[in-house]
Amino acid sequence: MDFVHEKAGEVPVAGEFDVIVAGSGPAGVSAALRAARAGARTLLLEQGGCLGGMWTAGLLGWIHDHSGKSGLVAQLKRELLRRGEAEEPPCSSAFAFEPEAMKLLLEELCLEAGVAIRLYTMAVDVLWNASGGIDCLLTESKSGREAWKAQIFIDATGDGDIAALAGASFEQGEPGTGKLQPMSLIAMLAGVRPEEIRPYVNGWTRRAEAVANLRELLTANGAPPTYHDASLFHLSGELFLLMASHQYQVSGTSAADLTAATIEARRAIHAQVAALRRSGPPWDRIRLVSTAERIGVRETRRAAGLYTVTAQDLAEGRRHADAVCHVTFGIDIHALTPGTGRGTVGPKMEFHPYDIPLRALISRDIPNLLLAGRCISGDFYAHASYRVTGNCVPLGEAAGTLAALAVREKTAPARIPFSVFEAAGTLHRV
């Protein structure tokens, strides 16, 4: 590999905060809201053009493992239902909403809480303080290279980007092989009413039947899905989401892989929509509204924390005294290679609802770094369970609360007694 030398120079400090959250997906926006509501001066950095991550830029208007969750999950559900921009499908435990409505709501909540928002800005490096922690994040944007200082940093990038930039330990992929779950690009469709295509709609018909019907329809019309459990989800009115392709053996930490996967997935989506139209009424009215601006990455880095959630936690249904999230969503490993079905978790893999402890959100290596969302400390199998967005929200809320407490007490997050955290009232126990 060839190298060039870039010119050294001074970087302006663009802002100083108590807490900086990198990544504004479900975990990041939740962390920022909690930290700001607790009185911390909070900055939310986002490389895209909207808040919400996969909920919005990724068009994933479908929340799993939301039942029984209080806090922001409950608040979002109430408000979206009140605005008529969400529904609870009759044959599913998921919650469906319009991604565009979520964008607006998240912005409103953050501005109301006093969160400073910076879009179109990507963290590219860290600088250190004298105590061995992060002093500031360096970012790149249309404004050039800038530095952002804080006392506590929260990695909610999904990919563990901040942990990696800081040199923290992490793991990726299936044990022994390093294989990652495939990516999926989601599309938004319109033009038909849900009652006209009920047998094909996940949530309006039982899942197994709906996916089998959709797979058969696509295959019969010349566009067999690469995702075995191809699904069509109803959002509201005549809006639907289609997830019917897998992009295999690609990495969410490789720009080249993300580019190739997105281009191929978009080609497949256009072919699938054309196939649906060819099948005749009522599908002849179906139209592709948009494809997501961000492809869905199911897994990348899992940063090392003070506790690692493992398959054993799931097998035992382990509870913790410092629990911050109770997970009921099963182990969902999509096929790691083409032609092997939806996926497998092994013949002896058991699952029982379990807790995620606060310790799994505290970086083992960086004293003032917290983790939120799917990049928390867990193994391959546990990650395949807790990664869904209904769990990312309480994980973000816990990280934001702990960050604000650490700022208030002028200490590292690991030194905050759990009794103090518990008194802040952000737990999601069942």
XYZ file of C-alpha atoms in Angstrom:
430
model
C 0.000 0.000 0.000
C 1.264 3.446 -0.928
C 1.024 6.400 1.475
C 1.070 10.183 1.348
C 1.887 12.635 4.146
C -0.796 15.153 5.034
C 0.103 18.621 6.206
C 0.080 19.179 9.960
C -1.967 22.088 11.246
C -4.061 23.526 14.048
C -7.660 22.383 14.444
C -10.198 24.885 15.798
C -12.236 23.896 18.851
C -15.806 24.172 17.612
C -17.460 23.587 20.974
C -17.091 22.357 24.557
C -19.775 20.228 26.190
C -20.374 17.996 29.176
C -21.428 15.027 27.028
C -20.889 14.273 23.359
C -22.896 11.509 21.684
C -21.621 10.198 18.358
C -24.381 8.714 16.218
C -28.049 9.689 16.344
C -29.730 6.335 15.770
C -32.258 5.004 18.316
C -29.515 4.558 20.929
C -27.753 7.857 20.268
C -30.790 10.104 20.218
C -32.023 8.413 23.410
C -28.657 8.952 25.103
C -28.588 12.608 24.114
C -32.129 13.222 25.333
C -31.472 11.612 28.712
C -28.202 13.449 29.233
C -29.714 16.812 28.302
C -32.830 16.265 30.390
C -30.556 15.499 33.331
C -28.920 18.895 32.946
C -25.778 18.022 30.969
C -24.714 20.265 28.097
C -25.030 17.721 25.304
C -23.930 17.580 21.665
C -25.342 15.007 19.253
C -23.137 14.350 16.220
C -24.594 12.692 13.122
C -22.911 11.983 9.794
C -26.204 11.922 7.874
C -28.899 14.500 7.283
C -31.468 13.474 9.897
C -31.812 12.013 13.359
C -32.982 8.442 13.886
C -30.421 6.312 12.063
C -32.013 3.086 10.834
C -35.454 4.267 11.949
C -35.312 7.135 9.459
C -32.357 7.145 7.057
C -32.655 3.353 6.971
C -36.487 3.374 6.598
C -36.833 0.762 9.349
C -40.265 1.865 10.551
C -40.717 -1.287 12.593
C -39.794 -1.595 16.288
C -39.197 -5.018 17.818
C -39.094 -5.684 21.581
C -40.944 -2.511 22.532
C -43.582 -4.079 24.796
C -43.135 -3.326 28.466
C -40.541 -0.618 27.801
C -41.136 2.697 29.515
C -39.193 5.921 28.973
C -38.609 7.144 25.443
C -40.009 4.031 23.736
C -43.372 4.606 25.391
C -43.240 8.348 24.716
C -42.528 7.874 21.019
C -45.285 5.306 20.637
C -47.875 7.521 22.334
C -47.012 10.579 20.285
C -46.803 8.826 16.908
C -50.146 7.133 17.530
C -51.667 10.447 18.594
C -50.475 12.025 15.351
C -51.954 9.174 13.322
C -48.549 8.182 11.966
C -48.172 4.731 13.501
C -50.066 1.501 14.132
C -49.768 -1.712 16.091
C -50.200 -4.508 13.518
C -52.981 -6.995 14.341
C -50.827 -10.114 13.875
C -47.487 -8.926 15.234
C -45.929 -7.770 18.475
C -43.978 -5.092 16.582
C -44.820 -1.385 16.343
C -45.016 0.302 12.920
C -44.503 4.010 12.194
C -43.803 6.402 9.323
C -40.060 7.189 9.179
C -40.643 10.776 8.036
C -42.829 11.394 11.074
C -40.095 9.981 13.317
C -37.531 12.410 11.871
C -39.650 15.403 12.843
C -40.555 14.070 16.281
C -36.951 13.314 17.246
C -35.829 16.778 16.182
C -38.626 18.361 18.195
C -37.756 16.373 21.324
C -34.033 17.104 21.090
C -34.516 20.822 20.530
C -37.003 20.975 23.402
C -34.491 19.233 25.703
C -31.683 21.585 24.702
C -29.599 19.045 22.775
C -27.147 20.708 20.386
C -27.455 18.927 17.036
C -24.771 18.806 14.355
C -25.705 16.921 11.193
C -23.454 16.110 8.228
C -20.522 15.655 10.601
C -18.408 12.523 11.029
C -15.954 11.743 13.839
C -12.583 10.776 12.349
C -10.135 10.782 15.268
C -9.693 11.346 18.997
C -7.219 13.313 21.076
C -6.289 12.303 24.601
C -6.322 14.053 27.964
C -3.688 13.734 30.684
C -5.709 11.059 32.503
C -5.711 8.622 29.609
C -9.255 9.413 28.534
C -10.615 11.117 25.448
C -10.147 14.887 25.454
C -11.940 15.645 22.209
C -13.316 14.209 19.007
C -12.016 15.429 15.686
C -14.635 15.651 12.953
C -14.820 16.334 9.238
C -17.665 18.190 7.548
C -18.364 20.996 5.104
C -16.953 23.223 7.851
C -13.631 21.421 7.616
C -11.768 19.685 10.418
C -12.995 20.628 13.890
C -12.428 19.576 17.485
C -15.192 18.992 20.037
C -14.342 18.748 23.729
C -16.336 16.987 26.451
C -15.986 15.239 29.784
C -17.874 12.099 28.749
C -18.267 10.561 25.295
C -20.918 8.058 24.188
C -20.307 5.772 21.215
C -23.704 5.227 19.620
C -22.374 4.811 16.091
C -23.609 1.221 15.882
C -20.240 0.239 14.442
C -18.198 1.134 17.538
C -16.354 3.802 15.544
C -15.329 5.901 18.535
C -14.129 2.886 20.487
C -12.050 1.818 17.478
C -10.618 5.302 16.949
C -9.652 5.357 20.623
C -7.872 2.005 20.347
C -10.350 0.103 22.531
C -10.645 -3.668 22.248
C -13.495 -5.103 20.204
C -14.703 -8.283 18.511
C -16.474 -8.880 15.216
C -18.413 -11.693 13.632
C -19.044 -15.349 14.265
C -16.562 -17.073 16.591
C -13.935 -18.952 14.622
C -14.922 -17.591 11.207
C -15.416 -13.850 11.701
C -18.381 -14.004 9.311
C -20.867 -11.157 9.674
C -24.612 -11.184 9.262
C -25.764 -9.899 5.855
C -26.966 -6.384 5.133
C -30.406 -5.417 3.831
C -31.580 -2.286 2.034
C -35.183 -1.347 2.794
C -37.608 0.196 0.295
C -40.788 2.179 0.819
C -43.721 1.248 -1.443
C -47.181 2.715 -2.030
C -50.191 2.327 -4.286
C -52.249 -0.475 -2.769
C -54.381 -0.817 0.350
C -53.372 -3.349 3.020
C -56.687 -5.188 2.874
C -56.089 -5.878 -0.839
C -52.815 -7.713 -0.204
C -53.398 -8.939 3.361
C -52.027 -12.502 2.760
C -48.614 -11.025 1.883
C -48.267 -8.447 4.666
C -46.230 -9.354 7.730
C -48.271 -8.229 10.715
C -51.609 -8.407 8.934
C -51.156 -12.133 8.314
C -49.144 -14.498 10.477
C -45.458 -14.065 9.729
C -44.619 -17.517 8.376
C -47.567 -17.459 5.992
C -46.960 -13.898 4.826
C -43.264 -14.418 4.030
C -43.969 -17.704 2.231
C -46.632 -16.029 0.093
C -44.391 -13.080 -0.774
C -41.425 -15.303 -1.582
C -43.597 -17.433 -3.870
C -45.036 -14.364 -5.627
C -41.625 -12.792 -6.261
C -40.140 -16.070 -7.440
C -43.041 -16.810 -9.802
C -42.580 -13.410 -11.426
C -38.856 -13.654 -12.005
C -37.304 -11.933 -8.979
C -36.615 -14.547 -6.274
C -35.570 -12.851 -3.034
C -32.074 -13.432 -1.659
C -33.548 -13.023 1.849
C -35.382 -16.252 2.629
C -37.855 -14.495 4.911
C -38.621 -11.629 2.515
C -41.135 -9.369 4.229
C -43.623 -6.642 3.430
C -44.622 -4.449 6.387
C -47.535 -2.009 6.562
C -46.824 1.411 8.082
C -50.020 3.419 7.659
C -52.433 4.327 4.894
C -50.965 2.972 1.656
C -47.340 2.993 2.825
C -45.388 -0.266 3.076
C -41.810 -1.321 3.676
C -40.176 -4.069 1.640
C -37.172 -6.024 2.911
C -36.482 -8.809 0.439
C -32.749 -9.001 -0.203
C -29.565 -9.905 1.616
C -26.084 -8.678 0.777
C -23.673 -11.353 1.960
C -20.044 -11.365 3.077
C -19.710 -7.592 3.291
C -18.483 -5.440 6.166
C -20.130 -2.349 7.594
C -16.680 -0.926 8.387
C -15.617 -0.964 4.715
C -16.750 1.930 2.522
C -16.077 -0.191 -0.555
C -18.301 -3.004 0.753
C -21.067 -0.594 1.760
C -21.001 0.966 -1.696
C -21.122 -2.337 -3.571
C -23.807 -3.765 -1.288
C -26.026 -0.700 -1.658
C -25.768 -0.603 -5.439
C -26.558 -4.298 -5.780
C -29.415 -4.112 -3.261
C -31.010 -1.153 -5.033
C -30.871 -3.026 -8.349
C -32.586 -5.994 -6.697
C -35.325 -3.803 -5.206
C -36.218 -2.278 -8.566
C -36.383 -5.773 -10.054
C -38.609 -6.987 -7.213
C -41.044 -4.087 -7.535
C -41.245 -4.664 -11.284
C -41.950 -8.346 -10.592
C -44.797 -7.447 -8.247
C -46.365 -5.196 -10.892
C -46.132 -7.990 -13.464
C -48.274 -10.218 -11.252
C -51.372 -8.154 -12.102
C -54.081 -6.498 -9.989
C -53.891 -5.165 -7.343
C -50.086 -5.233 -7.586
C -50.103 -3.399 -10.905
C -50.612 -0.176 -8.918
C -47.614 -0.704 -6.597
C -44.954 2.007 -6.818
C -41.467 2.382 -5.395
C -41.453 5.592 -3.332
C -37.827 5.447 -2.216
C -34.964 3.236 -1.199
C -33.227 3.930 2.107
C -30.285 6.308 2.044
C -28.538 3.968 4.508
C -28.265 0.227 4.045
C -29.157 -1.862 7.093
C -26.014 -3.204 8.756
C -26.850 -5.886 11.306
C -23.461 -6.210 12.981
C -19.950 -4.859 13.061
C -17.786 -4.166 16.115
C -18.728 -5.161 19.654
C -16.585 -3.091 22.009
C -15.190 -4.515 25.245
C -16.999 -3.425 28.403
C -16.789 -4.169 32.107
C -19.243 -7.016 31.482
C -19.797 -9.053 28.322
C -23.309 -10.300 27.613
C -23.013 -13.883 26.346
C -25.072 -16.775 25.055
C -24.995 -18.123 28.604
C -26.926 -15.060 29.799
C -29.599 -15.882 27.233
C -29.656 -19.600 28.014
C -30.114 -18.939 31.747
C -32.368 -15.892 31.424
C -29.826 -14.183 33.661
C -30.934 -11.246 35.801
C -28.595 -8.568 37.174
C -28.709 -6.224 40.114
C -27.542 -3.414 37.802
C -29.946 -4.256 34.960
C -30.849 -1.405 32.609
C -32.700 -3.302 29.867
C -34.788 -6.471 29.838
C -34.612 -8.297 26.495
C -37.336 -10.594 25.223
C -36.360 -10.725 21.538
C -34.895 -14.088 20.515
C -31.580 -14.928 18.861
C -31.955 -13.672 15.290
C -28.962 -14.690 13.172
C -29.585 -14.196 9.469
C -27.851 -16.632 7.136
C -24.127 -15.878 6.978
C -23.696 -17.265 3.463
C -26.049 -17.480 0.471
C -28.260 -20.500 0.023
C -28.321 -21.586 3.664
C -31.790 -20.411 4.589
C -32.575 -17.710 7.087
C -29.916 -18.693 9.557
C -29.176 -20.922 12.496
C -28.246 -20.481 16.129
C -27.071 -24.022 16.712
C -29.136 -27.054 17.742
C -28.600 -26.602 21.499
C -28.924 -22.826 21.750
C -31.551 -21.938 24.340
C -33.170 -18.578 24.937
C -34.932 -17.051 27.926
C -35.619 -13.336 28.469
C -32.610 -11.754 30.183
C -31.117 -8.524 31.507
C -28.355 -6.307 30.156
C -26.345 -4.837 33.035
C -25.050 -1.276 33.127
C -21.496 -2.639 33.177
C -21.861 -3.784 29.547
C -22.201 -0.111 28.556
C -18.986 1.043 30.262
C -15.832 0.783 28.178
C -13.232 -1.520 29.684
C -10.381 0.415 28.091
C -11.344 4.114 27.965
C -12.356 5.661 31.321
C -14.677 8.351 29.941
C -16.251 6.361 27.095
C -19.700 4.764 27.245
C -21.295 2.421 24.725
C -24.921 2.442 23.550
C -26.874 0.354 21.061
C -25.573 -2.659 19.178
C -21.892 -1.846 19.810
C -22.141 -2.595 23.550
C -20.123 -5.432 25.060
C -21.574 -8.773 24.029
C -20.762 -11.935 22.141
C -21.979 -12.922 18.664
C -25.079 -14.753 19.884
C -26.211 -12.228 22.485
C -25.723 -9.400 20.005
C -28.102 -11.156 17.610
C -30.793 -10.713 20.261
C -30.279 -7.289 21.842
C -29.414 -5.443 18.593
C -33.048 -4.599 17.725
C -34.110 -0.992 18.198
C -36.588 -1.572 21.022
C -33.575 -2.494 23.136
C -31.214 0.133 21.721
C -33.423 2.883 23.161
C -33.177 1.910 26.870
C -29.466 1.178 26.398
C -29.043 4.711 25.093
C -31.100 6.162 27.924
C -28.956 4.334 30.467
C -25.737 5.605 28.871
C -27.058 9.166 28.769
C -28.130 9.061 32.400
C -24.807 7.644 33.552
C -22.904 10.230 31.524
C -24.819 13.088 33.130
C -24.224 11.639 36.595
C -20.497 11.283 35.917
C -20.348 14.921 34.849
C -22.246 16.028 37.926
C -20.016 14.019 40.264
C -16.831 14.893 38.329
C -15.780 11.265 38.129
C -15.548 8.346 35.734
C -18.793 6.507 34.882
C -17.482 3.274 36.406
C -17.248 5.000 39.801
C -20.922 5.972 39.983
C -22.664 3.644 42.483
C -25.594 1.845 40.935
C -27.804 3.087 43.760
C -27.176 6.638 42.507
C -27.966 5.610 38.945
C -31.080 3.767 40.083
C -32.314 6.845 41.896
C -32.300 8.718 38.571
C -35.323 6.622 37.592
C -34.437 5.403 34.100
C -34.618 1.643 34.537
C -36.598 -0.633 32.206
C -37.170 -3.695 34.325
C -39.778 -6.422 33.900
